[in-house]
Amino acid sequence: MTDSRGSDQPFLTLGIETSCDETSAAVVRGEAEVLSNVVYSQVDLHARYGGVVPEVASRNHVVKLPYVIDEALAKAGARPADVSLFAATSGPGLIGPLLVGLCHAKGMAYASRTPFVGVNHLEGHLFAHRIASPDLPPPFVGLIVSGGHTLLVDVARYGEYHVIGTTVDDAAGEAIDKIGKMIGIGYPAGAKIDELANHGDPAAIALPRPMEGSPSFDFSFSGLKTAVLYHVRKNPRERREDIAASVLASVVSVLTRKSLEAARRFHRGRLVVVGGVAANAHLRAALTAEGQARGVDVRFPPIALCTDNAAMIAAAGGFRHRELGESHPLSLSPDPSLGL
Ligand code: KG4
Ligand code: ZN
């Protein structure tokens, strides 16, 4: 496990993630050994606006990122000169926040004459699985489900992705967050809805399960959001616990059915679920149980690796550089709508 200069120093990747409202830096040794993974969340800053304000996020990344990187290096017992590769998210995400992390990584790479790679955030999410389960490589079907994305992807091997379905409107996490705002539980709503649902009746409200029965692997969550809006207007006294449980019953049912069907259709015995919504306890329980019933091995990384973090970016960047021989020129620009 040596670096690209052929010395017997361990290969260290410094990863940087700033695509949305988490400022994160991590040091990963070799393929996927996480030495440090520091995440500074800006949620408190954005909560008062009910969503992420891109300009506020960019400015806060500029202020916090140098400290977050210093802390990640210190926790890993490494100096900037020990780093073999700098990897930063180059898209998809918010343009200003992306620019901050990418420029910082390029600057450090230039100063230490070390290679640099821009990383696709979606590929990064998949590498949370490599960190958690290095012994369970592809093939598998991946479900990337977060605040910005809902994607089903057939992974023949790392680096080879075939997108088999995506959302035609809102991402699952986005719909959950918007519903949270409607019922006054603040932003982001995912973890709170998860908890409220434990005390609610999932059958209390008959909500749509959009596209659940359709033969396509695409998703749609915006109609669910509208259905909740109308229901709440008509029934202002509805218990928030029952709303949360009914919303999750719909989201979990659609995600479970479609992703297990995708695993069957693509003849994969394993389903890997990543992204912020993969932290949801109800989704984890339903998919694990239903997967067992259907002979599909369902894997979720630990929660800290499901939500945005730089360790997954470092692991994906390290893979691109070491196993695919990639490095990018310092002219690489961020791409807010980069696809997988
Ligand atoms: O992956 P992530 O940190 O950022 C994006 O790439 O979007 O995902 C954030 C999303 C938010 O929508 C948040 O509400 C949701 O993940 N989330 C959850 C839970 N924890 C976070 N959704 C449902 N249940 C949770 N426990
Ligand atoms: Zn993400």
CSV table of C-alpha atoms and ligand atoms in Angstrom, one decimal:
chain,number,residue,atom,x,y,z
A,1,MET,CA,0.0,0.0,0.0
A,2,THR,CA,2.5,2.6,-1.1
A,3,ASP,CA,2.0,6.0,-2.7
A,4,SER,CA,2.3,6.9,-6.3
A,5,ARG,CA,5.9,8.0,-5.9
A,6,GLY,CA,6.9,4.5,-5.2
A,7,SER,CA,8.1,5.2,-1.6
A,8,ASP,CA,6.9,2.9,1.1
A,9,GLN,CA,4.9,5.6,2.8
A,10,PRO,CA,1.2,4.6,3.1
A,11,PHE,CA,-1.0,6.0,0.4
A,12,LEU,CA,-3.1,8.8,2.0
A,13,THR,CA,-6.0,10.5,0.3
A,14,LEU,CA,-7.3,13.8,1.8
A,15,GLY,CA,-10.9,14.1,0.8
A,16,ILE,CA,-13.0,17.3,0.9
A,17,GLU,CA,-16.8,17.5,0.7
A,18,THR,CA,-18.6,20.8,0.4
A,19,SER,CA,-21.4,20.1,-2.2
A,20,CYS,CA,-24.3,21.3,0.1
A,21,ASP,CA,-24.4,22.2,3.8
A,22,GLU,CA,-21.8,19.9,5.3
A,23,THR,CA,-18.2,21.0,5.5
A,24,SER,CA,-16.2,17.8,5.7
A,25,ALA,CA,-12.6,16.6,5.4
A,26,ALA,CA,-11.2,13.1,5.8
A,27,VAL,CA,-8.0,11.1,5.5
A,28,VAL,CA,-8.3,7.6,4.1
A,29,ARG,CA,-5.4,5.2,4.0
A,30,GLY,CA,-5.1,2.8,1.1
A,31,GLU,CA,-8.4,1.6,-0.4
A,32,ALA,CA,-10.8,2.4,2.3
A,33,GLU,CA,-9.3,2.7,5.8
A,34,VAL,CA,-10.7,5.8,7.4
A,35,LEU,CA,-8.1,7.5,9.6
A,36,SER,CA,-10.3,10.6,10.2
A,37,ASN,CA,-13.7,11.9,9.0
A,38,VAL,CA,-14.5,15.4,10.3
A,39,VAL,CA,-18.0,16.7,9.5
A,40,TYR,CA,-19.1,20.2,10.4
A,41,SER,CA,-22.8,20.6,9.8
A,42,GLN,CA,-24.2,24.0,8.9
A,43,VAL,CA,-27.8,23.0,9.6
A,44,ASP,CA,-28.3,25.4,12.5
A,45,LEU,CA,-27.3,28.2,10.1
A,46,HIS,CA,-29.9,27.3,7.5
A,47,ALA,CA,-32.8,26.1,9.8
A,48,ARG,CA,-34.2,29.6,10.2
A,49,TYR,CA,-34.7,29.8,6.5
A,50,GLY,CA,-36.3,26.4,6.2
A,51,GLY,CA,-33.7,25.2,3.6
A,52,VAL,CA,-30.2,25.6,2.5
A,53,VAL,CA,-29.3,29.2,1.3
A,54,PRO,CA,-26.5,28.7,-1.2
A,55,GLU,CA,-24.7,32.0,-0.6
A,56,VAL,CA,-24.8,31.5,3.2
A,57,ALA,CA,-23.5,27.9,2.7
A,58,SER,CA,-20.6,29.1,0.4
A,59,ARG,CA,-19.4,31.7,2.9
A,60,ASN,CA,-19.5,29.4,5.8
A,61,HIS,CA,-17.5,26.7,3.9
A,62,VAL,CA,-14.9,29.4,3.2
A,63,VAL,CA,-14.6,30.1,7.0
A,64,LYS,CA,-14.8,26.6,8.3
A,65,LEU,CA,-13.0,24.4,5.7
A,66,PRO,CA,-9.4,25.3,6.7
A,67,TYR,CA,-10.1,24.3,10.4
A,68,VAL,CA,-12.0,21.1,9.3
A,69,ILE,CA,-9.0,20.1,7.2
A,70,ASP,CA,-6.5,20.8,10.0
A,71,GLU,CA,-8.6,18.7,12.3
A,72,ALA,CA,-8.8,15.8,9.9
A,73,LEU,CA,-5.1,15.8,9.3
A,74,ALA,CA,-4.4,16.1,13.1
A,75,LYS,CA,-6.7,13.2,13.9
A,76,ALA,CA,-5.0,11.1,11.2
A,77,GLY,CA,-1.6,12.0,12.6
A,78,ALA,CA,-0.6,13.3,9.2
A,79,ARG,CA,0.9,16.5,7.8
A,80,PRO,CA,-0.1,18.1,4.4
A,81,ALA,CA,3.2,16.8,3.0
A,82,ASP,CA,2.2,13.2,3.8
A,83,VAL,CA,-0.8,13.3,1.6
A,84,SER,CA,-0.5,11.3,-1.7
A,85,LEU,CA,-3.7,12.5,-3.3
A,86,PHE,CA,-6.2,15.4,-2.9
A,87,ALA,CA,-9.8,14.6,-3.8
A,88,ALA,CA,-12.8,17.0,-3.7
A,89,THR,CA,-16.4,16.7,-4.8
A,90,SER,CA,-16.7,18.4,-8.2
A,91,GLY,CA,-20.5,17.8,-8.6
A,92,PRO,CA,-23.4,17.5,-8.5
A,93,GLY,CA,-24.3,20.1,-5.9
A,94,LEU,CA,-24.5,23.8,-5.3
A,95,ILE,CA,-22.1,25.8,-7.5
A,96,GLY,CA,-20.7,28.1,-4.8
A,97,PRO,CA,-20.2,25.5,-2.1
A,98,LEU,CA,-18.6,23.1,-4.7
A,99,LEU,CA,-16.2,25.8,-5.8
A,100,VAL,CA,-15.0,26.4,-2.3
A,101,GLY,CA,-13.9,22.7,-1.7
A,102,LEU,CA,-12.6,22.2,-5.2
A,103,CYS,CA,-10.5,25.3,-5.2
A,104,HIS,CA,-9.1,24.5,-1.8
A,105,ALA,CA,-8.1,21.0,-2.9
A,106,LYS,CA,-6.5,22.3,-6.1
A,107,GLY,CA,-4.6,24.9,-4.1
A,108,MET,CA,-3.2,22.3,-1.7
A,109,ALA,CA,-2.4,19.9,-4.5
A,110,TYR,CA,-0.5,22.7,-6.4
A,111,ALA,CA,1.4,23.8,-3.3
A,112,SER,CA,2.6,20.3,-2.6
A,113,ARG,CA,3.0,19.1,-6.2
A,114,THR,CA,0.6,16.2,-5.5
A,115,PRO,CA,-2.1,14.7,-7.8
A,116,PHE,CA,-5.7,15.9,-7.5
A,117,VAL,CA,-9.0,14.3,-8.6
A,118,GLY,CA,-12.5,15.8,-8.7
A,119,VAL,CA,-15.1,13.3,-7.4
A,120,ASN,CA,-18.7,12.7,-8.4
A,121,HIS,CA,-20.7,13.0,-5.2
A,122,LEU,CA,-23.0,10.2,-6.3
A,123,GLU,CA,-20.1,7.8,-6.8
A,124,GLY,CA,-18.9,9.0,-3.4
A,125,HIS,CA,-22.1,7.9,-1.8
A,126,LEU,CA,-21.6,4.4,-3.2
A,127,PHE,CA,-18.1,4.3,-1.8
A,128,ALA,CA,-19.6,4.5,1.7
A,129,HIS,CA,-20.3,0.8,1.1
A,130,ARG,CA,-16.7,0.1,0.2
A,131,ILE,CA,-15.6,1.6,3.5
A,132,ALA,CA,-18.2,-0.2,5.5
A,133,SER,CA,-17.9,-3.6,3.7
A,134,PRO,CA,-14.6,-3.8,1.7
A,135,ASP,CA,-15.1,-7.6,1.6
A,136,LEU,CA,-18.5,-7.2,-0.3
A,137,PRO,CA,-17.5,-5.7,-3.7
A,138,PRO,CA,-19.9,-5.3,-6.7
A,139,PRO,CA,-21.9,-6.6,-8.5
A,140,PHE,CA,-24.9,-5.1,-6.7
A,141,VAL,CA,-27.8,-2.8,-7.2
A,142,GLY,CA,-27.3,0.6,-5.5
A,143,LEU,CA,-30.1,2.8,-4.1
A,144,ILE,CA,-28.8,6.3,-3.6
A,145,VAL,CA,-31.5,8.1,-1.6
A,146,SER,CA,-30.8,11.6,-0.2
A,147,GLY,CA,-32.0,15.2,0.0
A,148,GLY,CA,-30.9,15.8,-3.6
A,149,HIS,CA,-31.1,12.4,-5.3
A,150,THR,CA,-33.1,9.2,-5.6
A,151,LEU,CA,-31.4,6.9,-8.0
A,152,LEU,CA,-31.3,3.2,-8.7
A,153,VAL,CA,-28.0,2.1,-10.3
A,154,ASP,CA,-26.7,-1.3,-11.4
A,155,VAL,CA,-23.1,-1.5,-10.3
A,156,ALA,CA,-21.3,-4.2,-12.3
A,157,ARG,CA,-18.0,-3.1,-10.7
A,158,TYR,CA,-16.8,0.1,-9.1
A,159,GLY,CA,-16.5,2.7,-11.9
A,160,GLU,CA,-19.1,1.0,-14.1
A,161,TYR,CA,-22.5,2.3,-13.4
A,162,HIS,CA,-25.8,1.9,-15.3
A,163,VAL,CA,-28.6,4.2,-14.0
A,164,ILE,CA,-31.8,2.2,-14.1
A,165,GLY,CA,-34.2,4.7,-12.4
A,166,THR,CA,-34.3,8.2,-11.0
A,167,THR,CA,-36.8,10.6,-9.6
A,168,VAL,CA,-38.9,12.6,-12.2
A,169,ASP,CA,-39.5,15.4,-9.7
A,170,ASP,CA,-38.5,15.6,-6.0
A,171,ALA,CA,-35.9,13.4,-4.3
A,172,ALA,CA,-37.3,11.3,-1.4
A,173,GLY,CA,-35.4,13.4,1.3
A,174,GLU,CA,-36.5,16.7,-0.4
A,175,ALA,CA,-40.2,15.6,-0.1
A,176,ILE,CA,-39.7,14.5,3.5
A,177,ASP,CA,-38.1,17.9,4.3
A,178,LYS,CA,-40.8,19.9,2.6
A,179,ILE,CA,-43.5,17.9,4.5
A,180,GLY,CA,-41.6,18.5,7.7
A,181,LYS,CA,-41.8,22.2,7.0
A,182,MET,CA,-45.5,22.0,6.3
A,183,ILE,CA,-46.2,20.4,9.7
A,184,GLY,CA,-43.8,22.7,11.5
A,185,ILE,CA,-41.0,20.4,12.6
A,186,GLY,CA,-38.1,22.5,11.2
A,187,TYR,CA,-35.3,21.7,8.7
A,188,PRO,CA,-34.0,19.2,7.9
A,189,ALA,CA,-37.0,17.0,8.9
A,190,GLY,CA,-35.7,13.4,8.2
A,191,ALA,CA,-34.5,12.4,11.6
A,192,LYS,CA,-37.5,14.1,13.4
A,193,ILE,CA,-40.0,12.3,11.1
A,194,ASP,CA,-38.2,9.1,11.7
A,195,GLU,CA,-38.6,9.5,15.4
A,196,LEU,CA,-42.2,10.8,15.3
A,197,ALA,CA,-43.2,7.9,13.1
A,198,ASN,CA,-42.4,5.5,16.0
A,199,HIS,CA,-45.4,6.9,17.9
A,200,GLY,CA,-47.8,7.2,15.0
A,201,ASP,CA,-50.2,4.9,13.0
A,202,PRO,CA,-48.9,4.2,9.5
A,203,ALA,CA,-52.4,3.5,8.3
A,204,ALA,CA,-53.9,6.7,9.7
A,205,ILE,CA,-53.9,8.6,6.4
A,206,ALA,CA,-54.3,6.9,3.0
A,207,LEU,CA,-51.5,8.6,1.1
A,208,PRO,CA,-50.5,7.8,-2.5
A,209,ARG,CA,-47.6,5.5,-3.2
A,210,PRO,CA,-46.5,7.2,-6.5
A,211,MET,CA,-45.3,5.0,-9.3
A,212,GLU,CA,-45.1,2.0,-7.0
A,213,GLY,CA,-46.9,-0.3,-9.5
A,214,SER,CA,-45.4,1.2,-12.6
A,215,PRO,CA,-43.0,-1.0,-14.7
A,216,SER,CA,-40.4,1.7,-14.8
A,217,PHE,CA,-37.8,2.1,-12.1
A,218,ASP,CA,-38.3,5.9,-11.9
A,219,PHE,CA,-39.7,7.6,-8.8
A,220,SER,CA,-41.9,10.5,-8.1
A,221,PHE,CA,-42.4,12.1,-4.7
A,222,SER,CA,-43.9,15.5,-5.4
A,223,GLY,CA,-47.5,14.1,-5.5
A,224,LEU,CA,-47.1,12.7,-2.0
A,225,LYS,CA,-46.1,16.1,-0.8
A,226,THR,CA,-49.2,17.7,-2.4
A,227,ALA,CA,-51.4,15.0,-0.9
A,228,VAL,CA,-50.1,15.8,2.6
A,229,LEU,CA,-50.6,19.5,2.0
A,230,TYR,CA,-54.3,19.0,1.1
A,231,HIS,CA,-54.9,16.6,3.9
A,232,VAL,CA,-53.4,18.9,6.5
A,233,ARG,CA,-55.4,21.8,5.2
A,234,LYS,CA,-58.6,19.8,5.6
A,235,ASN,CA,-57.6,18.2,8.9
A,236,PRO,CA,-55.6,20.8,10.8
A,237,ARG,CA,-55.7,18.7,14.0
A,238,GLU,CA,-54.2,15.6,12.5
A,239,ARG,CA,-51.5,14.2,14.8
A,240,ARG,CA,-48.0,14.9,13.6
A,241,GLU,CA,-47.0,11.4,14.6
A,242,ASP,CA,-49.7,9.9,12.4
A,243,ILE,CA,-48.7,12.1,9.5
A,244,ALA,CA,-45.0,11.1,9.9
A,245,ALA,CA,-45.9,7.4,10.1
A,246,SER,CA,-48.2,7.6,7.1
A,247,VAL,CA,-45.6,9.5,5.0
A,248,LEU,CA,-42.9,7.0,5.8
A,249,ALA,CA,-45.2,4.1,5.1
A,250,SER,CA,-45.6,5.5,1.6
A,251,VAL,CA,-41.9,6.4,1.0
A,252,VAL,CA,-40.6,3.2,2.5
A,253,SER,CA,-43.0,1.0,0.6
A,254,VAL,CA,-42.1,2.6,-2.8
A,255,LEU,CA,-38.4,2.4,-2.2
A,256,THR,CA,-38.5,-1.1,-0.9
A,257,ARG,CA,-40.6,-2.5,-3.7
A,258,LYS,CA,-38.8,-0.8,-6.6
A,259,SER,CA,-35.3,-1.5,-5.3
A,260,LEU,CA,-35.9,-5.2,-4.6
A,261,GLU,CA,-37.6,-5.5,-8.0
A,262,ALA,CA,-34.5,-3.9,-9.6
A,263,ALA,CA,-32.2,-6.4,-7.8
A,264,ARG,CA,-34.4,-9.2,-9.2
A,265,ARG,CA,-34.6,-7.8,-12.7
A,266,PHE,CA,-30.8,-7.3,-12.9
A,267,HIS,CA,-30.0,-10.6,-11.3
A,268,ARG,CA,-28.1,-9.1,-8.4
A,269,GLY,CA,-28.1,-10.9,-5.0
A,270,ARG,CA,-27.2,-7.7,-3.2
A,271,LEU,CA,-28.8,-4.3,-2.7
A,272,VAL,CA,-26.7,-1.5,-1.2
A,273,VAL,CA,-28.5,1.5,0.2
A,274,VAL,CA,-26.7,4.8,0.7
A,275,GLY,CA,-27.4,8.6,1.1
A,276,GLY,CA,-29.0,10.5,4.0
A,277,VAL,CA,-32.4,8.8,3.8
A,278,ALA,CA,-30.6,5.5,4.2
A,279,ALA,CA,-30.3,6.6,7.9
A,280,ASN,CA,-34.0,6.1,8.3
A,281,ALA,CA,-34.8,3.3,10.8
A,282,HIS,CA,-38.1,2.3,9.2
A,283,LEU,CA,-36.5,2.0,5.7
A,284,ARG,CA,-33.6,-0.1,7.2
A,285,ALA,CA,-36.0,-2.4,9.0
A,286,ALA,CA,-38.4,-2.9,6.1
A,287,LEU,CA,-35.7,-3.4,3.4
A,288,THR,CA,-33.7,-5.8,5.6
A,289,ALA,CA,-36.8,-7.9,6.4
A,290,GLU,CA,-38.2,-7.9,2.8
A,291,GLY,CA,-34.8,-8.5,1.4
A,292,GLN,CA,-34.4,-11.6,3.6
A,293,ALA,CA,-37.8,-12.9,2.5
A,294,ARG,CA,-36.7,-12.5,-1.2
A,295,GLY,CA,-33.2,-13.8,-0.8
A,296,VAL,CA,-31.5,-10.4,-1.4
A,297,ASP,CA,-28.7,-9.3,0.9
A,298,VAL,CA,-29.5,-5.7,1.8
A,299,ARG,CA,-26.6,-3.6,3.1
A,300,PHE,CA,-26.6,-0.1,4.7
A,301,PRO,CA,-23.4,1.6,5.8
A,302,PRO,CA,-23.4,3.0,9.3
A,303,ILE,CA,-25.4,6.3,9.6
A,304,ALA,CA,-22.3,8.6,9.8
A,305,LEU,CA,-21.3,7.3,6.3
A,306,CYS,CA,-24.9,7.6,4.9
A,307,THR,CA,-25.2,11.4,5.3
A,308,ASP,CA,-22.7,13.6,3.5
A,309,ASN,CA,-19.1,13.1,4.6
A,310,ALA,CA,-15.6,13.4,3.1
A,311,ALA,CA,-14.4,9.8,3.8
A,312,MET,CA,-16.7,8.5,1.0
A,313,ILE,CA,-15.2,11.2,-1.3
A,314,ALA,CA,-11.6,10.2,-0.4
A,315,ALA,CA,-12.4,6.6,-1.0
A,316,ALA,CA,-13.9,7.2,-4.4
A,317,GLY,CA,-11.1,9.6,-5.4
A,318,GLY,CA,-8.5,7.1,-4.2
A,319,PHE,CA,-10.1,4.4,-6.3
A,320,ARG,CA,-10.2,6.7,-9.4
A,321,HIS,CA,-6.6,7.6,-9.1
A,322,ARG,CA,-5.0,4.3,-8.0
A,323,GLU,CA,-7.2,1.8,-9.8
A,324,LEU,CA,-8.3,3.8,-12.9
A,325,GLY,CA,-5.1,5.9,-13.2
A,326,GLU,CA,-7.0,9.2,-13.2
A,327,SER,CA,-5.9,12.6,-12.1
A,328,HIS,CA,-7.4,15.9,-13.2
A,329,PRO,CA,-5.9,19.2,-14.3
A,330,LEU,CA,-6.1,22.2,-12.0
A,331,SER,CA,-8.4,23.7,-14.6
A,332,LEU,CA,-11.2,21.3,-13.6
A,333,SER,CA,-14.5,23.2,-13.0
A,334,PRO,CA,-17.4,22.1,-10.8
A,335,ASP,CA,-20.4,20.8,-12.5
A,336,PRO,CA,-23.6,21.4,-10.4
A,337,SER,CA,-25.7,18.9,-12.5
A,338,LEU,CA,-23.0,16.1,-13.0
A,339,GLY,CA,-24.7,12.7,-13.6
A,340,LEU,CA,-23.4,9.3,-12.6
B,1,KG4,O1,-26.9,12.5,1.8
B,1,KG4,P1,-27.4,13.8,2.5
B,1,KG4,O2,-26.7,14.2,3.8
B,1,KG4,O3,-27.3,15.0,1.5
B,1,KG4,C1,-27.6,15.0,0.2
B,1,KG4,O4,-26.7,14.5,-0.6
B,1,KG4,O5,-28.7,15.4,-0.1
B,1,KG4,O6,-29.0,13.6,2.8
B,1,KG4,C2,-29.7,14.6,3.5
B,1,KG4,C3,-31.2,14.1,3.5
B,1,KG4,C4,-32.1,15.2,4.1
B,1,KG4,O7,-33.2,15.3,3.2
B,1,KG4,C5,-32.5,14.6,5.4
B,1,KG4,O8,-33.8,15.0,5.8
B,1,KG4,C6,-32.5,13.1,5.1
B,1,KG4,O9,-31.3,13.0,4.3
B,1,KG4,N1,-32.3,12.3,6.3
B,1,KG4,C7,-33.3,11.4,6.7
B,1,KG4,C8,-32.8,10.9,7.9
B,1,KG4,N2,-31.6,11.4,8.2
B,1,KG4,C9,-31.3,12.3,7.2
B,1,KG4,N3,-34.4,11.0,6.1
B,1,KG4,C10,-35.2,10.1,6.8
B,1,KG4,N4,-34.8,9.6,8.0
B,1,KG4,C11,-33.6,9.9,8.6
B,1,KG4,N5,-33.3,9.3,9.7
B,2,ZN,ZN,-25.1,13.5,-0.6
